[in-house]
PDB file of C-alpha atoms in Angstrom:
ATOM      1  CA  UNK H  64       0.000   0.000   0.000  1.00 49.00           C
ATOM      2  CA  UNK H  65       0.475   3.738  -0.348  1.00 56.00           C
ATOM      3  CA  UNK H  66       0.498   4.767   3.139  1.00 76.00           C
ATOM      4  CA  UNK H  67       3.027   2.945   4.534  1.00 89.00           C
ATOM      5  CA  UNK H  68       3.901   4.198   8.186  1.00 93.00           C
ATOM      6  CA  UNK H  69       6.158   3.067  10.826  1.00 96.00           C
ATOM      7  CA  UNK H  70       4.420   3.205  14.623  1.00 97.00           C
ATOM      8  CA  UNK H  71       5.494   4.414  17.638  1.00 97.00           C
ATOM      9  CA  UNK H  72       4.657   5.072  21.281  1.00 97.00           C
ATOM     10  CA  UNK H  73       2.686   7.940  21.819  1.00 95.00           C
ATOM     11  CA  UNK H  74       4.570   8.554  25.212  1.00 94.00           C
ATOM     12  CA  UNK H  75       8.198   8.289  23.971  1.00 96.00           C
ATOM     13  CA  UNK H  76       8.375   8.006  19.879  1.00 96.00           C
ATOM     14  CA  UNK H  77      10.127   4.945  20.229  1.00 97.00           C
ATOM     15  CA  UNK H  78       9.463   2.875  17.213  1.00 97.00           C
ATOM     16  CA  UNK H  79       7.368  -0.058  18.044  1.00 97.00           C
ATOM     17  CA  UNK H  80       6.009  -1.875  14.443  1.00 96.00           C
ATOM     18  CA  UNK H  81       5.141  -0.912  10.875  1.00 95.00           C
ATOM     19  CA  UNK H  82       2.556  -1.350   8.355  1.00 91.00           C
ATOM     20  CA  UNK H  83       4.418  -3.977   6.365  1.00 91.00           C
ATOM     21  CA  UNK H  84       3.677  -6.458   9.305  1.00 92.00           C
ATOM     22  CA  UNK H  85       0.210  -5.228   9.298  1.00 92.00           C
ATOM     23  CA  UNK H  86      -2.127  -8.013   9.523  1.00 89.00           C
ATOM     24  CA  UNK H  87      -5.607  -6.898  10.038  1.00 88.00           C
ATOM     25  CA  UNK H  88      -7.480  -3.731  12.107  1.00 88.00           C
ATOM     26  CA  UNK H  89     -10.206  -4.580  14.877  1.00 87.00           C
ATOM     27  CA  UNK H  90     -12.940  -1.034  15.001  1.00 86.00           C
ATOM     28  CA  UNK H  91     -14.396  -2.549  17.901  1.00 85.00           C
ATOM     29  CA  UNK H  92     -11.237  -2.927  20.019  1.00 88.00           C
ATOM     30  CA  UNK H  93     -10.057   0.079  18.515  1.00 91.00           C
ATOM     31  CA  UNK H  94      -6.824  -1.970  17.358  1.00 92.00           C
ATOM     32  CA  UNK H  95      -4.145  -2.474  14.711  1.00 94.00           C
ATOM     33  CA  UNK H  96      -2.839  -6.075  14.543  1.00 94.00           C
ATOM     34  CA  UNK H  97       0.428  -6.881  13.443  1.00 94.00           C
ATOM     35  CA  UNK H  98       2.051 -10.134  13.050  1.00 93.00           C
ATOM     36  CA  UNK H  99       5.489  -9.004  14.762  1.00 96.00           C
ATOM     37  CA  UNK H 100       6.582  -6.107  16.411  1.00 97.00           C
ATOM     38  CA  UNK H 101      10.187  -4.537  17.471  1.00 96.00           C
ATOM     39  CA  UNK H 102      12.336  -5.127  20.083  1.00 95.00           C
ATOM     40  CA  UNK H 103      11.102  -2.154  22.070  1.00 95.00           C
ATOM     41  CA  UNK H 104       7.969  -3.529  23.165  1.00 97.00           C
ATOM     42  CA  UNK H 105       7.673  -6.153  25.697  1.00 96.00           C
ATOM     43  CA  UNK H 106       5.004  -8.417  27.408  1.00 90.00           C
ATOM     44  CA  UNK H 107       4.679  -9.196  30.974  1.00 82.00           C
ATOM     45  CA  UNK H 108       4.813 -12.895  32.141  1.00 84.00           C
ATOM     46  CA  UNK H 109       1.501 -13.077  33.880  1.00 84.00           C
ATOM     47  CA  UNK H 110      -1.935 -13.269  31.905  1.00 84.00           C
ATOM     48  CA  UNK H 111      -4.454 -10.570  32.869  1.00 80.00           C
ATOM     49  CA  UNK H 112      -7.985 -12.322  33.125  1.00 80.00           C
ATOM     50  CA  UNK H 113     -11.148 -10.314  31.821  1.00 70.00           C
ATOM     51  CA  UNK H 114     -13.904 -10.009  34.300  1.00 66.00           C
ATOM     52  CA  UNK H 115     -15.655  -6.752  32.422  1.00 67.00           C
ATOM     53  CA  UNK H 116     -15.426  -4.487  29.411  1.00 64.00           C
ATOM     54  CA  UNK H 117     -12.761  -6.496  27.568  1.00 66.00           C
ATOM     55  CA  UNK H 118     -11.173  -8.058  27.930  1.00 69.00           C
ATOM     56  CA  UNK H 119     -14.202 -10.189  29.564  1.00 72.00           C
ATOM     57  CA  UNK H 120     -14.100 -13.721  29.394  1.00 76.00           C
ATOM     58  CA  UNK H 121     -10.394 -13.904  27.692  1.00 83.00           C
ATOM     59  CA  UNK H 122      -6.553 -13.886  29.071  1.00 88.00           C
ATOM     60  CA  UNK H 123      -4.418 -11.739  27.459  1.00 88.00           C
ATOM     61  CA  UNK H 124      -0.628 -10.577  28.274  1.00 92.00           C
ATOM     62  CA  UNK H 125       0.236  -6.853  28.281  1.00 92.00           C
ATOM     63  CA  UNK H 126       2.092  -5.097  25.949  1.00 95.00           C
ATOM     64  CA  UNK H 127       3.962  -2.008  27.105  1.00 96.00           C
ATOM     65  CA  UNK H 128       6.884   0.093  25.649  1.00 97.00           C
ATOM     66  CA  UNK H 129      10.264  -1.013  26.798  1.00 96.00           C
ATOM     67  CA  UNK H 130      11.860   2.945  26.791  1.00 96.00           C
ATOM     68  CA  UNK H 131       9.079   4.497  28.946  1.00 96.00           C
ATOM     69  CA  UNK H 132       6.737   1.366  29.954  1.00 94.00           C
ATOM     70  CA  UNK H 133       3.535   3.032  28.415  1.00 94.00           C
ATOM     71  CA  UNK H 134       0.623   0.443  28.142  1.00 93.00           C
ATOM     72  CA  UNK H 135       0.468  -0.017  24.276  1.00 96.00           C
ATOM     73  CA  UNK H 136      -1.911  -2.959  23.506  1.00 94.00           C
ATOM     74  CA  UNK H 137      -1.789  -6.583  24.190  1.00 93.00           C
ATOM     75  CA  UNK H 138      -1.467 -10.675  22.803  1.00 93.00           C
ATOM     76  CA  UNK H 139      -4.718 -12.408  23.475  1.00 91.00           C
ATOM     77  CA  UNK H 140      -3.557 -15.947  24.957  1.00 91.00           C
ATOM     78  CA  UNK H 141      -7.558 -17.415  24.940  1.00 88.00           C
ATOM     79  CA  UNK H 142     -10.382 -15.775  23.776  1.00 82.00           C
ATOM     80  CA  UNK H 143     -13.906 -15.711  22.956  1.00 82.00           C
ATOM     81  CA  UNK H 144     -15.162 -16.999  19.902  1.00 85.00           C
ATOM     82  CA  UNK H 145     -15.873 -13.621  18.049  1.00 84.00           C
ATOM     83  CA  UNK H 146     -12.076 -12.552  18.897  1.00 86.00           C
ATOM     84  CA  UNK H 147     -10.469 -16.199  18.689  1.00 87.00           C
ATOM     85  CA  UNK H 148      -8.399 -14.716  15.297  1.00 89.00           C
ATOM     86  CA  UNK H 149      -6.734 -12.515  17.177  1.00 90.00           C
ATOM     87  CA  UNK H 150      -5.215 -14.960  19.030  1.00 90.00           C
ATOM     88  CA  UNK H 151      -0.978 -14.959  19.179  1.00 90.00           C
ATOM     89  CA  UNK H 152      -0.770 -11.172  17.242  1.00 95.00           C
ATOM     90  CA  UNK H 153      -0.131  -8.244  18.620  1.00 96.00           C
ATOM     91  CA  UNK H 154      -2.357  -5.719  18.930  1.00 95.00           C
ATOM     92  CA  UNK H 155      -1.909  -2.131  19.362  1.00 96.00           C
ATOM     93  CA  UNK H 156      -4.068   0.801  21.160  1.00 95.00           C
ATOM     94  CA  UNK H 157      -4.536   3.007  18.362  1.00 95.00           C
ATOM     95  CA  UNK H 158      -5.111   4.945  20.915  1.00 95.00           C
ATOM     96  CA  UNK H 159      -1.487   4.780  22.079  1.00 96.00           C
ATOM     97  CA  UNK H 160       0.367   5.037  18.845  1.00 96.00           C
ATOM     98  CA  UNK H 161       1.332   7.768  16.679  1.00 96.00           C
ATOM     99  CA  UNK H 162       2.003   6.861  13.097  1.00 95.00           C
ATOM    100  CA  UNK H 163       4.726   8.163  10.818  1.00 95.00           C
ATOM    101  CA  UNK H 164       4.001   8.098   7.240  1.00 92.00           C
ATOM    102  CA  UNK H 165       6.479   7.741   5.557  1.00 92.00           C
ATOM    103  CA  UNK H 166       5.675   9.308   1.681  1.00 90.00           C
ATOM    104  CA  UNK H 167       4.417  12.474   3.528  1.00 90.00           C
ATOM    105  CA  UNK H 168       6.715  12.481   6.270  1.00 92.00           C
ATOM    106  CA  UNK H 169       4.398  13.516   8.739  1.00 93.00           C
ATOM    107  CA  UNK H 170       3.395  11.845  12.163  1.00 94.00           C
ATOM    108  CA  UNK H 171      -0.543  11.530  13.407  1.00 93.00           C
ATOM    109  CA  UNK H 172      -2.181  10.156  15.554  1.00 94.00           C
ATOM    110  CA  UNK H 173      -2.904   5.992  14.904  1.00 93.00           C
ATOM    111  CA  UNK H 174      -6.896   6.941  15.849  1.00 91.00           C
ATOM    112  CA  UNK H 175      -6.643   9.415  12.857  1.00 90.00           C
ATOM    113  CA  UNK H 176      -6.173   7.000   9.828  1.00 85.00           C
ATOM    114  CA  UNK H 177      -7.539   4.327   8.402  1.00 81.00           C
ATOM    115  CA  UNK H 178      -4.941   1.338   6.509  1.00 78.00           C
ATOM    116  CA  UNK H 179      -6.693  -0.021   4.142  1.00 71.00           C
ATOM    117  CA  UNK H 180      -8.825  -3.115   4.997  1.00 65.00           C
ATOM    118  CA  UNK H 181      -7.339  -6.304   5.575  1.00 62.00           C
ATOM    119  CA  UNK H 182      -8.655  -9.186   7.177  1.00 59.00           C
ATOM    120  CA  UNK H 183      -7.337 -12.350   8.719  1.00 55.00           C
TER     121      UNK H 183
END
């Protein structure tokens, strides 16, 4: 695609993914999901268990930036069956991204643009 962008933590600009390893977006979770991610994010050890909102009624490790430890999104480890695809990927807050396109060379915010859609 056109708009390829490189992502990064809204709290420190590290660089955390990019669209090439773009797998699919999730509206309702308000999430990009990539396949694989850099070395500056990391996961904690211990699954958090949903008991409301979401992630209710799934297990899911968090994902946080390794330069400032910023919550950035999460791997679902079990899940229901309407988010069972999501299961193993990473998937970023677009809420705690900024993306960095890379044709414009400009940076926005992740819950400002739409990739184009792709599905798993």
């Amino acid at each position: 695609p056109e708009e390829r962008a490189v992502f990064q933590c809204c709290g420190c600009r590290a660089v955390l993914g990019d669209s090439l390893h773009l797998c699919a977006q999730e509206p309702r979770l308000g999430v990009l999901v990539c396949f694989k991610v850099t070395n500056g994010v990391t996961w904690e050890d211990s699954l958090v268990i949903g008991l409301e909102g979401f992630p209710l009624g799934c297990a899911c490790y968090s994902l946080s930036c390794q330069s400032c430890g910023c919550i950035v999104g999460f791997i679902l480890y079990s899940a229901t069956r309407d988010l069972a695809y999501l299961r193993g990927f990473f998937c970023l807050f677009k809420d705690s991204i900024l993306c960095y396109i890379l044709k414009k060379q400009i940076t926005i915010e992740a819950k400002n643009i739409n990739f184009p859609t792709l599905t798993l």
